[in-house]
Amino acid sequence: MNVNVERAQLSDLDNLVRLERATFNYSCISRRSFKHLMSSATAYCWVARGGNRLLGYALVLTRKNSSVWRLYSIAVAPEARGKGIGQKLMDELISCARKSQAKALSLEVKSDNKAAISWYQDCGFETIDVLANYYDDSSDGLKMRFTFDPESP
């Protein structure tokens, strides 16, 4: 399957919301929030497409005067998992962050989401903090960080 990663367009909104609901059973991003974030100068959203199908997305938030980008959400369609799509999205956001001279990426993940934690570790993220009662269901989260090597291009 040929998969392309590109910046999301407002025309992707309905498919982003569908993917969000198919992926997460808690704290889903609303259509209104996606639209707001995609129109923001401090947010970046990439989508992975296979043909005319949206197979995944990654949403990153930045702040003025901060060199840390926050991976707010990343999702791959259930039927497309295990095919390297999440890695393509991660590679793209790391490349863009590096080009923008970010010093690090951060994210939060549910502490019981072992598969995601393992994958983030494989991508180079390290756990830097435990966030007690972080999620709506009172479950704990982990704060993870990917720090760019200043020596690498």
PDB file of C-alpha atoms in Angstrom, residues 3-133:
ATOM      1  CA  VAL A   3       0.969   5.821   1.896  1.00  0.00           C
ATOM      2  CA  ASN A   4       1.580   9.564   1.679  1.00  0.00           C
ATOM      3  CA  VAL A   5       1.963  11.859   4.682  1.00  0.00           C
ATOM      4  CA  GLU A   6       0.903  15.471   4.194  1.00  0.00           C
ATOM      5  CA  ARG A   7      -0.534  18.407   6.080  1.00  0.00           C
ATOM      6  CA  ALA A   8      -4.220  18.012   6.887  1.00  0.00           C
ATOM      7  CA  GLN A   9      -6.772  20.168   5.093  1.00  0.00           C
ATOM      8  CA  LEU A  10     -10.090  21.447   6.404  1.00  0.00           C
ATOM      9  CA  SER A  11     -11.712  19.023   3.949  1.00  0.00           C
ATOM     10  CA  ASP A  12     -10.279  16.208   6.138  1.00  0.00           C
ATOM     11  CA  LEU A  13     -12.357  17.218   9.187  1.00  0.00           C
ATOM     12  CA  ASP A  14     -15.104  14.605   8.908  1.00  0.00           C
ATOM     13  CA  ASN A  15     -12.593  11.800   8.345  1.00  0.00           C
ATOM     14  CA  LEU A  16     -10.420  13.016  11.234  1.00  0.00           C
ATOM     15  CA  VAL A  17     -13.410  12.956  13.591  1.00  0.00           C
ATOM     16  CA  ARG A  18     -14.400   9.461  12.398  1.00  0.00           C
ATOM     17  CA  LEU A  19     -10.850   8.193  12.928  1.00  0.00           C
ATOM     18  CA  GLU A  20     -10.664   9.837  16.354  1.00  0.00           C
ATOM     19  CA  ARG A  21     -13.873   8.116  17.481  1.00  0.00           C
ATOM     20  CA  ALA A  22     -12.772   4.750  16.057  1.00  0.00           C
ATOM     21  CA  THR A  23      -9.453   4.991  17.899  1.00  0.00           C
ATOM     22  CA  PHE A  24     -10.137   6.503  21.311  1.00  0.00           C
ATOM     23  CA  ASN A  25     -12.895   5.659  23.766  1.00  0.00           C
ATOM     24  CA  TYR A  26     -12.158   8.613  26.042  1.00  0.00           C
ATOM     25  CA  SER A  27     -11.553  12.342  25.605  1.00  0.00           C
ATOM     26  CA  CYS A  28     -12.101  12.439  21.847  1.00  0.00           C
ATOM     27  CA  ILE A  29     -11.194  15.626  19.987  1.00  0.00           C
ATOM     28  CA  SER A  30     -14.369  17.245  18.678  1.00  0.00           C
ATOM     29  CA  ARG A  31     -14.884  18.445  15.110  1.00  0.00           C
ATOM     30  CA  ARG A  32     -14.949  22.012  16.416  1.00  0.00           C
ATOM     31  CA  SER A  33     -11.620  21.517  18.231  1.00  0.00           C
ATOM     32  CA  PHE A  34      -9.997  19.930  15.172  1.00  0.00           C
ATOM     33  CA  LYS A  35     -11.173  22.865  13.056  1.00  0.00           C
ATOM     34  CA  HIS A  36      -9.880  25.393  15.568  1.00  0.00           C
ATOM     35  CA  LEU A  37      -6.512  23.643  15.893  1.00  0.00           C
ATOM     36  CA  MET A  38      -6.078  23.237  12.145  1.00  0.00           C
ATOM     37  CA  SER A  39      -6.638  26.987  11.748  1.00  0.00           C
ATOM     38  CA  SER A  40      -4.132  27.844  14.470  1.00  0.00           C
ATOM     39  CA  ALA A  41      -0.630  29.084  13.695  1.00  0.00           C
ATOM     40  CA  THR A  42       0.689  27.052  16.639  1.00  0.00           C
ATOM     41  CA  ALA A  43      -0.721  23.642  15.705  1.00  0.00           C
ATOM     42  CA  TYR A  44       0.279  21.205  12.979  1.00  0.00           C
ATOM     43  CA  CYS A  45      -1.772  18.266  11.791  1.00  0.00           C
ATOM     44  CA  TRP A  46      -0.485  15.655   9.371  1.00  0.00           C
ATOM     45  CA  VAL A  47      -2.525  12.903   7.790  1.00  0.00           C
ATOM     46  CA  ALA A  48      -1.471   9.600   6.276  1.00  0.00           C
ATOM     47  CA  ARG A  49      -3.392   8.666   3.157  1.00  0.00           C
ATOM     48  CA  GLY A  50      -3.561   5.413   1.277  1.00  0.00           C
ATOM     49  CA  GLY A  51      -5.247   6.219  -2.005  1.00  0.00           C
ATOM     50  CA  ASN A  52      -8.213   8.375  -1.073  1.00  0.00           C
ATOM     51  CA  ARG A  53      -8.512   6.916   2.455  1.00  0.00           C
ATOM     52  CA  LEU A  54      -7.341   8.686   5.593  1.00  0.00           C
ATOM     53  CA  LEU A  55      -5.385   6.044   7.531  1.00  0.00           C
ATOM     54  CA  GLY A  56      -3.892   8.082  10.365  1.00  0.00           C
ATOM     55  CA  TYR A  57      -3.076  11.498  11.739  1.00  0.00           C
ATOM     56  CA  ALA A  58      -0.680  13.240  14.095  1.00  0.00           C
ATOM     57  CA  LEU A  59      -1.507  16.518  15.836  1.00  0.00           C
ATOM     58  CA  VAL A  60       1.240  18.653  17.361  1.00  0.00           C
ATOM     59  CA  LEU A  61       0.908  21.818  19.438  1.00  0.00           C
ATOM     60  CA  THR A  62       3.604  24.453  19.754  1.00  0.00           C
ATOM     61  CA  ARG A  63       3.907  27.609  21.816  1.00  0.00           C
ATOM     62  CA  LYS A  64       5.593  30.883  21.089  1.00  0.00           C
ATOM     63  CA  ASN A  65       8.946  31.176  22.853  1.00  0.00           C
ATOM     64  CA  SER A  66       9.084  27.426  23.538  1.00  0.00           C
ATOM     65  CA  SER A  67      11.434  24.968  21.887  1.00  0.00           C
ATOM     66  CA  VAL A  68       9.337  21.956  22.942  1.00  0.00           C
ATOM     67  CA  TRP A  69       6.645  20.620  20.625  1.00  0.00           C
ATOM     68  CA  ARG A  70       3.790  18.641  22.201  1.00  0.00           C
ATOM     69  CA  LEU A  71       2.467  15.569  20.416  1.00  0.00           C
ATOM     70  CA  TYR A  72      -1.165  16.088  21.354  1.00  0.00           C
ATOM     71  CA  SER A  73      -2.585  13.081  19.534  1.00  0.00           C
ATOM     72  CA  ILE A  74      -1.580  10.383  17.078  1.00  0.00           C
ATOM     73  CA  ALA A  75      -3.913   7.737  15.695  1.00  0.00           C
ATOM     74  CA  VAL A  76      -3.938   5.019  13.057  1.00  0.00           C
ATOM     75  CA  ALA A  77      -7.124   3.429  11.737  1.00  0.00           C
ATOM     76  CA  PRO A  78      -7.658   0.017  13.358  1.00  0.00           C
ATOM     77  CA  GLU A  79      -7.559  -1.788   9.996  1.00  0.00           C
ATOM     78  CA  ALA A  80      -4.277  -0.068   9.041  1.00  0.00           C
ATOM     79  CA  ARG A  81      -2.256  -0.793  12.200  1.00  0.00           C
ATOM     80  CA  GLY A  82       0.979  -2.728  12.028  1.00  0.00           C
ATOM     81  CA  LYS A  83       1.835  -1.377   8.572  1.00  0.00           C
ATOM     82  CA  GLY A  84       4.281   1.374   9.556  1.00  0.00           C
ATOM     83  CA  ILE A  85       1.799   4.232   9.207  1.00  0.00           C
ATOM     84  CA  GLY A  86       2.325   5.513  12.754  1.00  0.00           C
ATOM     85  CA  GLN A  87       6.076   5.460  12.138  1.00  0.00           C
ATOM     86  CA  LYS A  88       5.680   7.478   8.918  1.00  0.00           C
ATOM     87  CA  LEU A  89       3.675  10.080  10.833  1.00  0.00           C
ATOM     88  CA  MET A  90       6.222  10.139  13.671  1.00  0.00           C
ATOM     89  CA  ASP A  91       9.121  10.469  11.211  1.00  0.00           C
ATOM     90  CA  GLU A  92       7.404  13.421   9.520  1.00  0.00           C
ATOM     91  CA  LEU A  93       6.711  15.292  12.738  1.00  0.00           C
ATOM     92  CA  ILE A  94      10.248  14.665  14.038  1.00  0.00           C
ATOM     93  CA  SER A  95      11.658  15.942  10.743  1.00  0.00           C
ATOM     94  CA  CYS A  96       9.491  19.084  10.841  1.00  0.00           C
ATOM     95  CA  ALA A  97      10.297  19.731  14.504  1.00  0.00           C
ATOM     96  CA  ARG A  98      14.010  19.375  13.801  1.00  0.00           C
ATOM     97  CA  LYS A  99      13.795  21.764  10.810  1.00  0.00           C
ATOM     98  CA  SER A 100      11.990  24.254  13.052  1.00  0.00           C
ATOM     99  CA  GLN A 101      14.839  23.913  15.562  1.00  0.00           C
ATOM    100  CA  ALA A 102      12.709  22.409  18.307  1.00  0.00           C
ATOM    101  CA  LYS A 103      14.810  20.990  21.131  1.00  0.00           C
ATOM    102  CA  ALA A 104      12.346  18.297  22.203  1.00  0.00           C
ATOM    103  CA  LEU A 105       8.969  16.654  21.720  1.00  0.00           C
ATOM    104  CA  SER A 106       6.722  15.813  24.662  1.00  0.00           C
ATOM    105  CA  LEU A 107       3.570  13.746  25.042  1.00  0.00           C
ATOM    106  CA  GLU A 108       1.250  12.244  27.618  1.00  0.00           C
ATOM    107  CA  VAL A 109       0.042   8.642  27.489  1.00  0.00           C
ATOM    108  CA  LYS A 110      -2.145   6.514  29.748  1.00  0.00           C
ATOM    109  CA  SER A 111       0.118   4.586  32.102  1.00  0.00           C
ATOM    110  CA  ASP A 112      -1.672   1.314  31.298  1.00  0.00           C
ATOM    111  CA  ASN A 113      -1.284   1.688  27.514  1.00  0.00           C
ATOM    112  CA  LYS A 114       1.702  -0.647  27.345  1.00  0.00           C
ATOM    113  CA  ALA A 115       1.694  -0.960  23.533  1.00  0.00           C
ATOM    114  CA  ALA A 116       1.845   2.818  23.025  1.00  0.00           C
ATOM    115  CA  ILE A 117       4.487   3.280  25.737  1.00  0.00           C
ATOM    116  CA  SER A 118       6.666   0.588  24.181  1.00  0.00           C
ATOM    117  CA  TRP A 119       6.306   2.131  20.719  1.00  0.00           C
ATOM    118  CA  TYR A 120       7.140   5.621  22.018  1.00  0.00           C
ATOM    119  CA  GLN A 121      10.232   4.181  23.709  1.00  0.00           C
ATOM    120  CA  ASP A 122      11.224   2.518  20.425  1.00  0.00           C
ATOM    121  CA  CYS A 123      10.876   5.959  18.793  1.00  0.00           C
ATOM    122  CA  GLY A 124      13.301   7.441  21.344  1.00  0.00           C
ATOM    123  CA  PHE A 125      10.951   8.865  23.984  1.00  0.00           C
ATOM    124  CA  GLU A 126      11.782   8.514  27.676  1.00  0.00           C
ATOM    125  CA  THR A 127       9.414   8.716  30.650  1.00  0.00           C
ATOM    126  CA  ILE A 128      10.124  11.871  32.632  1.00  0.00           C
ATOM    127  CA  ASP A 129       7.152  12.042  35.019  1.00  0.00           C
ATOM    128  CA  VAL A 130       4.097  10.206  36.338  1.00  0.00           C
ATOM    129  CA  LEU A 131       0.898  12.266  36.174  1.00  0.00           C
ATOM    130  CA  ALA A 132      -1.438  11.071  38.939  1.00  0.00           C
ATOM    131  CA  ASN A 133      -5.170  11.090  38.101  1.00  0.00           C
TER     132      ASN A 133
END
